[in-house]
Amino acid sequence: MTVLKTMGALAKQAERTLRITDESEKTKALECIAAALKENIPEILAANEKDLKAAREKLSPSMIDRLTLTESRIVSMADAVLAVSRWPDPVGRVLEERDLPNGLHIRRTAVPLGVIGIIFEARPNVTSDCAALCIKAGNACILRGGKEAFHSNAAICHVMRQALERTGLDVNCIQLVEDTSRSSAEEMMSLTEYLDVLIPRGGAGLIRSVVENAKVPVIETGAGNCHIYVDKEADPEMALNILFNAKTSRPSVCNAAEKVLVHKDIAPRFLPAMAEKLSEKNVELRGDAASKALLPQIKEAEDNEWSCEYLDFILGVKIVDSIDEAIDHIERYSTHHSECIVTEDQSAADRFLASVDSAAVYHNASTRFTDGGELGLGAEIGISTQKLHARGPMGVGQLVSYKYIITGNGQIR
Amino acid sequence: MTVLKTMGALAKQAERTLRITDESEKTKALECIAAALKENIPEILAANEKDLKAAREKLSPSMIDRLTLTESRIVSMADAVLAVSRWPDPVGRVLEERDLPNGLHIRRTAVPLGVIGIIFEARPNVTSDCAALCIKAGNACILRGGKEAFHSNAAICHVMRQALERTGLDVNCIQLVEDTSRSSAEEMMSLTEYLDVLIPRGGAGLIRSVVENAKVPVIETGAGNCHIYVDKEADPEMALNILFNAKTSRPSVCNAAEKVLVHKDIAPRFLPAMAEKLSEKNVELRGDAASKALLPQIKEAEDNEWSCEYLDFILGVKIVDSIDEAIDHIERYSTHHSECIVTEDQSAADRFLASVDSAAVYHNASTRFTDGGELGLGAEIGISTQKLHARGPMGVGQLVSYKYIITGNGQIR
C-alpha cells in the first residue's frame, strides 16, 4: 500500500466518525485549532523562516510575499478558523421532506462530501482555511501544498492535529502529504477509492493539469478573464470608478477585471477619460483597432490576448457596436467567472444578466465582489468556474452532498 | 474541425437561445415532440426493425428485449415526454436572495447546465427521455447511443428535431452522434470546450471507462450493489417480504438487492425461511461460512463477490455479529446506491440511517424505490452514485446549475 493510499484509508476512517459528530464538538475542535495557532506562533514562524530562506534565492518578490507569514498573518488565519466555526452547520439540514401516497416518508438530508483532496501552491494560510472549512462540513481532508511552503504547512498541520487530538476528534481528519513531488499530485488524481472530491487551488497550469488528468471528481476553480461592459447608456463616472476598482485594487486575483468592452457611441468620450484615470496606476492598455484609433498611444492587442488572464496592471480594450456584440464576445472569450454591465438602461441590464452565463453577473458594481467573504458566504475554499455542484465562491455550505432517508413499515414495489 | 466539434459548436449556439426561452415555449415543444412520436410510430418501428434484424443474429434475448420497440412502448415514450413537459421549470428559480449592507442585491438563481453529453447503450427510449429532460431544464444535448440501436435512435431523433423545427426552437437542442464507434465516445470525453457535463448510462464497463477517461465533468450513474440488513429485532415476515421484493421483482436493475446481511441472533430462524421463499423464484444463494453452516445446500461466496453486482437471480448471504459489522461491511463493499435496515428497534434504525453513506438509505422498505418516478422526482436521467452535484435519481431539478445575479448602484470594493 502506498503512503497516499494509507493516508486515504485513514481519512476514510476519520470521516466515518466525523460524519456523525455533533455540531458542538466540531465547533469546539475549530476553536481549539484557532487557539493553538495563536499559541504556536513562534514555532510556525520558525518553520516559515526555513521556507523563506530557501525561497529568497529563487522565487519572485510576489511569490515570497505570498509565502511569508507574520505574527499578524497567523492571527488572521486563526480568526478565519474561528469565523468558520461560528458558521451554521450544513450537515443534517433537511433539504426536502414529504410523505408519499404509499406511506413512505422521505427526507433529503445534507451529508458531508466525505474525503476532500486539495492541491494548492505556495500560500500557507490555505492550509488552515481549507482544513477548517472541511471539518465544519464534516469532511476529512488530505492537503498537498507546494514544496516552497512545505515547512510552514507541516508546522500548521502539526498544530492543528495536536488540537484535534486534545478535543477527541480523529487527528486524521487533517492530513498533509509530505511528498511534494509531481508524482504525489498525480497519485491523488487517481485516488478514486478514497477521495470523493479533488479541488485544485492555484495557477492556471495546476488547475488545467488536474482537470485534464484526474479520475476523482474535480471542482475546477479560479481562472478569471473578467469583463466590464460599458454600455452606451452608462453613467461615465460610475463606469470609470467601477473599472478603476476592478482593474487596480488587486490585479493579481481572479475577480479583477481583465477586459473592458465599450459601446461605440460612448467610446469617444469614455476612452480618453479612462486612459487618463488608469494612468494613475500605470495600467498598460492593449486595444483593438477601433480603440487604438481613439487612443493612438496604446499597444494593439494580440489575438490570443482576448482569452487570457493578465493578473497584472494590464487591460484589454475593445469597442463593440452593440450589447449583443459584447455578450457574444464574453460568451466566446470569458472564463465565465465574473462579468459586469454598467448602464442606466434597465432593459439592457436585464438582457445582459440573463444572457451572460458566468458564475457572477453584475449590474453597476465591481467584479471584485465575487468572493465568499464579500457575498456573505464566509471563508471560501475556492471559486468554482464549472457548473457542476457549485458555482462561484464555495463556502461551508457548498462542501456537502445529500442523501435520501426513507422510512416505511414494510413497503414493497 | 471534427464532426463532433461542429456538433458541439451548434449545441452551444442552440443552448444560448434555449437558456432564455420561456417555460411556455419549452412546454409547447415537448408537447409537440410527444405528438410527433405518436404520429410517426410506423417510421420508428420500421427503423427499429432494421436494428432488430441485425441484432437477432448476435445479441442475447434480454438485449433484444431492451432494443425492441412496439406501438405501446412508443406511446409510453411519448407519455414520458408529456410528463416531463408538465414538471415545473427549474430554470430561473431564485434559490437565495438578499441585500448586503453595502446596498448590493444578490439573487442566486437556477440556470441550465448548458450542453449535456449522454453516452448510452441499447435502449432507444433513453433517447426521448434524456432529450425531454434536458430541454425542460434548458439544456442542449448531444446523444450517443449504442450502435445496436442506431437506426431506432436516428428515427426518434429525426422525429424530435422535426417537432422542434415546427415550434421554432433550434433543432440543434437535440443532436445524435452518427459515429457509434469507440472513438466518438472517446472524443466526447475530451470535448471540454463544448460539453458542460457528460452522463454515461449503461453497464459498469461503460461507466468505468467514462469516469476514468473523461476530462469533461462527469456524473457517475448506476452500479448498485445494494444491501438489506436484517437486524436481530426485525419482524421476520416483513424482512422476508422486503428481501423477496428487492431481489426478485426486477433483478436486472440497479436498485435490486444483491446481498443480505443477517444478524446472528435471528439467522437460525430467518435463513431457512428465506431460502424456502427465494426458491420460489429459483434464486441462487451464495453464502459466507456461517450461513453455509445453517444452509448446507448453498454455494460458498467467493471473496470478490461481496463487491459485485449480480443483476440476476443470485443473492449473497452473510451473517454478522452486530449492526456495526453490517455497517462496516456496507462501507467496505457497497457501491453506495441503496441500503436498507429491517428492524423494529428505532435506535438501531437511526444508527444505520445516520452511519450508512449511500444515495438512499431505507428503514423497513424495499430498495426498489430508488427511482425518480417512485420518489416523486418524475422521469430520471440516471441515478447518481457520486456525491458531487446530485445523488440518487436525477430528474429535471438536478439538471441545473446556478449563478449569482448581483445588482448595485456603483459599489466598489
CSV table of C-alpha atoms in Angstrom, one decimal, chain A residues 75-323:
chain,number,residue,atom,x,y,z
A,75,VAL,CA,-3.6,35.7,14.0
A,76,SER,CA,-5.7,36.4,10.9
A,77,MET,CA,-5.5,32.7,10.0
A,78,ALA,CA,-6.7,31.8,13.5
A,79,ASP,CA,-9.5,34.3,13.3
A,80,ALA,CA,-10.6,32.9,9.9
A,81,VAL,CA,-10.8,29.4,11.6
A,82,LEU,CA,-13.0,31.0,14.4
A,83,ALA,CA,-15.2,32.6,11.8
A,84,VAL,CA,-15.8,29.2,10.1
A,85,SER,CA,-16.5,27.6,13.5
A,86,ARG,CA,-19.4,30.1,14.0
A,87,TRP,CA,-20.9,29.4,10.6
A,88,PRO,CA,-24.2,27.3,10.8
A,89,ASP,CA,-23.5,23.6,10.4
A,90,PRO,CA,-24.8,22.5,7.0
A,91,VAL,CA,-24.8,18.8,7.8
A,92,GLY,CA,-28.1,17.2,8.7
A,93,ARG,CA,-30.1,20.0,7.2
A,94,VAL,CA,-33.3,18.6,5.7
A,95,LEU,CA,-33.5,20.0,2.2
A,96,GLU,CA,-36.8,18.5,1.3
A,97,GLU,CA,-39.3,16.3,3.2
A,98,ARG,CA,-42.5,14.6,2.2
A,99,ASP,CA,-44.8,11.7,2.5
A,100,LEU,CA,-45.7,9.5,-0.5
A,101,PRO,CA,-49.2,8.1,-1.0
A,102,ASN,CA,-47.8,4.6,-0.2
A,103,GLY,CA,-46.9,5.8,3.3
A,104,LEU,CA,-43.1,6.2,2.7
A,105,HIS,CA,-41.6,9.2,4.4
A,106,ILE,CA,-38.7,10.8,2.5
A,107,ARG,CA,-36.2,13.3,3.8
A,108,ARG,CA,-33.5,14.6,1.5
A,109,THR,CA,-30.8,15.5,4.0
A,110,ALA,CA,-27.4,17.2,3.7
A,111,VAL,CA,-24.4,15.0,4.4
A,112,PRO,CA,-20.7,15.6,4.1
A,113,LEU,CA,-18.9,15.1,0.8
A,114,GLY,CA,-16.6,12.7,2.5
A,115,VAL,CA,-12.8,13.0,1.9
A,116,ILE,CA,-11.7,16.1,0.1
A,117,GLY,CA,-8.3,16.3,-1.5
A,118,ILE,CA,-6.9,19.8,-2.0
A,119,ILE,CA,-3.8,20.5,-4.2
A,120,PHE,CA,-2.5,24.0,-3.7
A,121,GLU,CA,0.5,26.1,-4.2
A,122,ALA,CA,2.6,28.4,-2.0
A,123,ARG,CA,0.2,30.2,0.3
A,124,PRO,CA,0.4,28.6,3.8
A,125,ASN,CA,-2.9,30.2,5.0
A,126,VAL,CA,-4.7,27.9,2.6
A,127,THR,CA,-3.8,25.0,4.9
A,128,SER,CA,-5.8,26.3,7.9
A,129,ASP,CA,-8.6,27.8,5.8
A,130,CYS,CA,-9.3,24.6,3.9
A,131,ALA,CA,-8.9,22.3,6.9
A,132,ALA,CA,-11.4,24.4,8.9
A,133,LEU,CA,-14.0,24.6,6.1
A,134,CYS,CA,-13.7,20.8,5.5
A,135,ILE,CA,-14.1,19.9,9.2
A,136,LYS,CA,-17.0,22.3,9.7
A,137,ALA,CA,-18.9,20.5,6.9
A,138,GLY,CA,-17.9,17.1,8.3
A,139,ASN,CA,-15.3,16.2,5.8
A,140,ALA,CA,-11.8,14.8,6.3
A,141,CYS,CA,-9.1,16.5,4.1
A,142,ILE,CA,-5.9,15.5,2.5
A,143,LEU,CA,-3.8,18.6,1.8
A,144,ARG,CA,-1.0,18.7,-0.6
A,145,GLY,CA,0.7,22.1,-0.7
A,146,GLY,CA,3.6,23.3,-2.8
A,147,LYS,CA,7.1,22.4,-1.9
A,148,GLU,CA,8.1,26.0,-1.3
A,149,ALA,CA,5.8,26.1,1.7
A,150,PHE,CA,6.4,22.7,3.0
A,151,HIS,CA,7.9,23.5,6.4
A,152,SER,CA,5.2,26.1,7.1
A,153,ASN,CA,2.4,23.8,6.1
A,154,ALA,CA,3.9,21.0,8.1
A,155,ALA,CA,4.1,23.2,11.2
A,156,ILE,CA,0.5,24.5,10.7
A,157,CYS,CA,-0.8,20.9,10.2
A,158,HIS,CA,1.1,19.7,13.3
A,159,VAL,CA,-0.5,22.4,15.4
A,160,MET,CA,-4.0,21.6,14.0
A,161,ARG,CA,-3.7,17.9,14.5
A,162,GLN,CA,-2.5,18.4,18.1
A,163,ALA,CA,-5.6,20.5,18.7
A,164,LEU,CA,-7.8,17.8,17.2
A,165,GLU,CA,-6.2,15.2,19.5
A,166,ARG,CA,-7.0,17.3,22.6
A,167,THR,CA,-10.6,17.6,21.6
A,168,GLY,CA,-11.1,13.9,20.9
A,169,LEU,CA,-11.6,14.2,17.2
A,170,ASP,CA,-9.7,11.8,14.9
A,171,VAL,CA,-6.4,13.5,14.0
A,172,ASN,CA,-6.6,12.1,10.6
A,173,CYS,CA,-9.4,14.5,9.7
A,174,ILE,CA,-6.5,16.6,8.7
A,175,GLN,CA,-3.5,15.1,6.9
A,176,LEU,CA,-0.7,16.7,4.9
A,177,VAL,CA,1.0,15.0,2.0
A,178,GLU,CA,4.8,15.1,2.8
A,179,ASP,CA,5.8,14.2,-0.7
A,180,THR,CA,5.6,17.4,-2.7
A,181,SER,CA,6.8,16.0,-6.0
A,182,ARG,CA,4.7,15.9,-9.1
A,183,SER,CA,4.1,12.2,-8.6
A,184,SER,CA,2.1,12.7,-5.4
A,185,ALA,CA,-0.2,15.1,-7.1
A,186,GLU,CA,-0.7,12.6,-9.9
A,187,GLU,CA,-1.4,9.8,-7.5
A,188,MET,CA,-4.0,12.0,-5.7
A,189,MET,CA,-5.8,12.5,-9.1
A,190,SER,CA,-6.3,8.7,-9.3
A,191,LEU,CA,-7.2,8.0,-5.7
A,192,THR,CA,-10.8,7.2,-6.6
A,193,GLU,CA,-11.1,4.6,-3.8
A,194,TYR,CA,-10.5,7.2,-1.1
A,195,LEU,CA,-11.2,10.7,-2.4
A,196,ASP,CA,-14.7,11.9,-3.0
A,197,VAL,CA,-13.6,15.2,-4.5
A,198,LEU,CA,-10.4,16.9,-5.5
A,199,ILE,CA,-10.1,20.7,-5.5
A,200,PRO,CA,-7.1,22.4,-7.1
A,201,ARG,CA,-6.2,25.8,-5.9
A,202,GLY,CA,-3.6,27.8,-7.6
A,203,GLY,CA,-2.3,28.9,-11.0
A,204,ALA,CA,-3.9,28.1,-14.4
A,205,GLY,CA,-1.3,25.4,-15.1
A,206,LEU,CA,-2.0,23.4,-12.0
A,207,ILE,CA,-5.8,23.6,-12.5
A,208,ARG,CA,-5.6,22.6,-16.1
A,209,SER,CA,-3.4,19.6,-15.2
A,210,VAL,CA,-5.8,18.4,-12.5
A,211,VAL,CA,-9.0,18.9,-14.7
A,212,GLU,CA,-7.4,17.0,-17.6
A,213,ASN,CA,-5.9,14.2,-15.6
A,214,ALA,CA,-8.0,13.5,-12.6
A,215,LYS,CA,-10.2,10.4,-12.3
A,216,VAL,CA,-11.5,11.7,-9.0
A,217,PRO,CA,-14.4,14.2,-9.4
A,218,VAL,CA,-12.9,17.7,-9.6
A,219,ILE,CA,-14.2,21.1,-8.8
A,220,GLU,CA,-12.5,23.5,-11.2
A,221,THR,CA,-11.6,26.8,-9.5
A,222,GLY,CA,-10.1,30.0,-10.3
A,223,ALA,CA,-9.2,31.4,-13.6
A,224,GLY,CA,-11.0,34.8,-14.2
A,225,ASN,CA,-10.9,36.6,-17.5
A,226,CYS,CA,-13.5,39.1,-16.2
A,227,HIS,CA,-15.1,41.7,-18.4
A,228,ILE,CA,-16.7,45.1,-17.8
A,229,TYR,CA,-19.1,46.2,-20.5
A,230,VAL,CA,-19.6,49.9,-20.6
A,231,ASP,CA,-23.0,50.4,-22.3
A,232,LYS,CA,-24.0,53.4,-24.4
A,233,GLU,CA,-26.3,54.4,-21.5
A,234,ALA,CA,-23.6,54.1,-18.8
A,235,ASP,CA,-23.0,56.8,-16.3
A,236,PRO,CA,-19.4,57.5,-17.4
A,237,GLU,CA,-18.2,58.4,-14.0
A,238,MET,CA,-19.7,55.3,-12.4
A,239,ALA,CA,-18.2,53.2,-15.2
A,240,LEU,CA,-14.8,54.7,-14.6
A,241,ASN,CA,-14.9,54.1,-10.8
A,242,ILE,CA,-16.0,50.5,-11.2
A,243,LEU,CA,-13.4,49.8,-13.9
A,244,PHE,CA,-10.6,51.5,-11.9
A,245,ASN,CA,-11.6,49.5,-8.8
A,246,ALA,CA,-12.0,46.2,-10.7
A,247,LYS,CA,-8.7,46.6,-12.5
A,248,THR,CA,-6.4,48.2,-10.0
A,249,SER,CA,-7.5,47.4,-6.4
A,250,ARG,CA,-5.8,43.9,-6.6
A,251,PRO,CA,-4.8,42.9,-10.1
A,252,SER,CA,-3.3,39.5,-9.1
A,253,VAL,CA,-6.6,38.0,-8.1
A,254,CYS,CA,-9.2,36.1,-10.2
A,255,ASN,CA,-12.0,38.6,-9.7
A,256,ALA,CA,-10.0,41.5,-11.1
A,257,ALA,CA,-11.2,42.9,-14.5
A,258,GLU,CA,-9.0,41.9,-17.4
A,259,LYS,CA,-11.0,43.4,-20.3
A,260,VAL,CA,-13.2,46.4,-20.9
A,261,LEU,CA,-15.8,46.4,-23.8
A,262,VAL,CA,-17.0,49.8,-24.6
A,263,HIS,CA,-20.1,50.7,-26.7
A,264,LYS,CA,-19.1,52.7,-29.8
A,265,ASP,CA,-21.5,55.5,-29.0
A,266,ILE,CA,-19.8,56.3,-25.7
A,267,ALA,CA,-16.2,55.3,-26.6
A,268,PRO,CA,-15.1,58.7,-28.0
A,269,ARG,CA,-15.9,60.4,-24.6
A,270,PHE,CA,-15.1,57.4,-22.4
A,271,LEU,CA,-11.8,56.1,-23.7
A,272,PRO,CA,-9.7,59.3,-23.2
A,273,ALA,CA,-11.0,59.7,-19.6
A,274,MET,CA,-10.4,56.0,-18.9
A,275,ALA,CA,-6.8,56.2,-20.2
A,276,GLU,CA,-6.1,59.2,-18.1
A,277,LYS,CA,-7.6,57.7,-14.9
A,278,LEU,CA,-5.8,54.3,-15.3
A,279,SER,CA,-2.5,56.0,-16.0
A,280,GLU,CA,-2.6,57.0,-12.3
A,281,LYS,CA,-1.7,53.3,-11.6
A,282,ASN,CA,0.4,52.9,-14.8
A,283,VAL,CA,-2.1,50.4,-16.3
A,284,GLU,CA,-1.0,49.3,-19.7
A,285,LEU,CA,-3.8,49.3,-22.3
A,286,ARG,CA,-4.0,46.8,-25.1
A,287,GLY,CA,-6.6,47.7,-27.7
A,288,ASP,CA,-8.3,46.5,-30.8
A,289,ALA,CA,-8.0,48.6,-34.0
A,290,ALA,CA,-11.1,50.8,-33.2
A,291,SER,CA,-9.9,51.7,-29.7
A,292,LYS,CA,-6.4,52.3,-31.0
A,293,ALA,CA,-7.9,54.8,-33.4
A,294,LEU,CA,-9.2,56.8,-30.4
A,295,LEU,CA,-6.1,56.2,-28.2
A,296,PRO,CA,-3.2,56.1,-30.7
A,297,GLN,CA,-0.6,55.8,-27.9
A,298,ILE,CA,-1.7,52.3,-26.8
A,299,LYS,CA,-0.5,48.9,-27.9
A,300,GLU,CA,-2.5,46.7,-30.1
A,301,ALA,CA,-3.8,43.5,-28.5
A,302,GLU,CA,-2.7,40.2,-30.0
A,303,ASP,CA,-5.5,37.8,-31.0
A,304,ASN,CA,-4.7,35.4,-28.2
A,305,GLU,CA,-5.0,38.1,-25.5
A,306,TRP,CA,-8.7,38.2,-25.6
A,307,SER,CA,-8.9,34.9,-23.8
A,308,CYS,CA,-6.0,35.5,-21.4
A,309,GLU,CA,-5.9,36.5,-17.7
A,310,TYR,CA,-3.2,39.1,-17.2
A,311,LEU,CA,-3.2,39.2,-13.4
A,312,ASP,CA,-1.3,42.4,-13.7
A,313,PHE,CA,-1.7,46.1,-14.4
A,314,ILE,CA,-2.7,45.4,-18.0
A,315,LEU,CA,-6.2,45.9,-19.5
A,316,GLY,CA,-7.6,44.7,-22.9
A,317,VAL,CA,-9.8,47.3,-24.5
A,318,LYS,CA,-12.3,46.6,-27.3
A,319,ILE,CA,-15.0,48.8,-28.9
A,320,VAL,CA,-18.3,47.0,-29.6
A,321,ASP,CA,-21.2,48.0,-31.9
A,322,SER,CA,-23.9,46.7,-29.7
A,323,ILE,CA,-24.7,45.0,-26.4
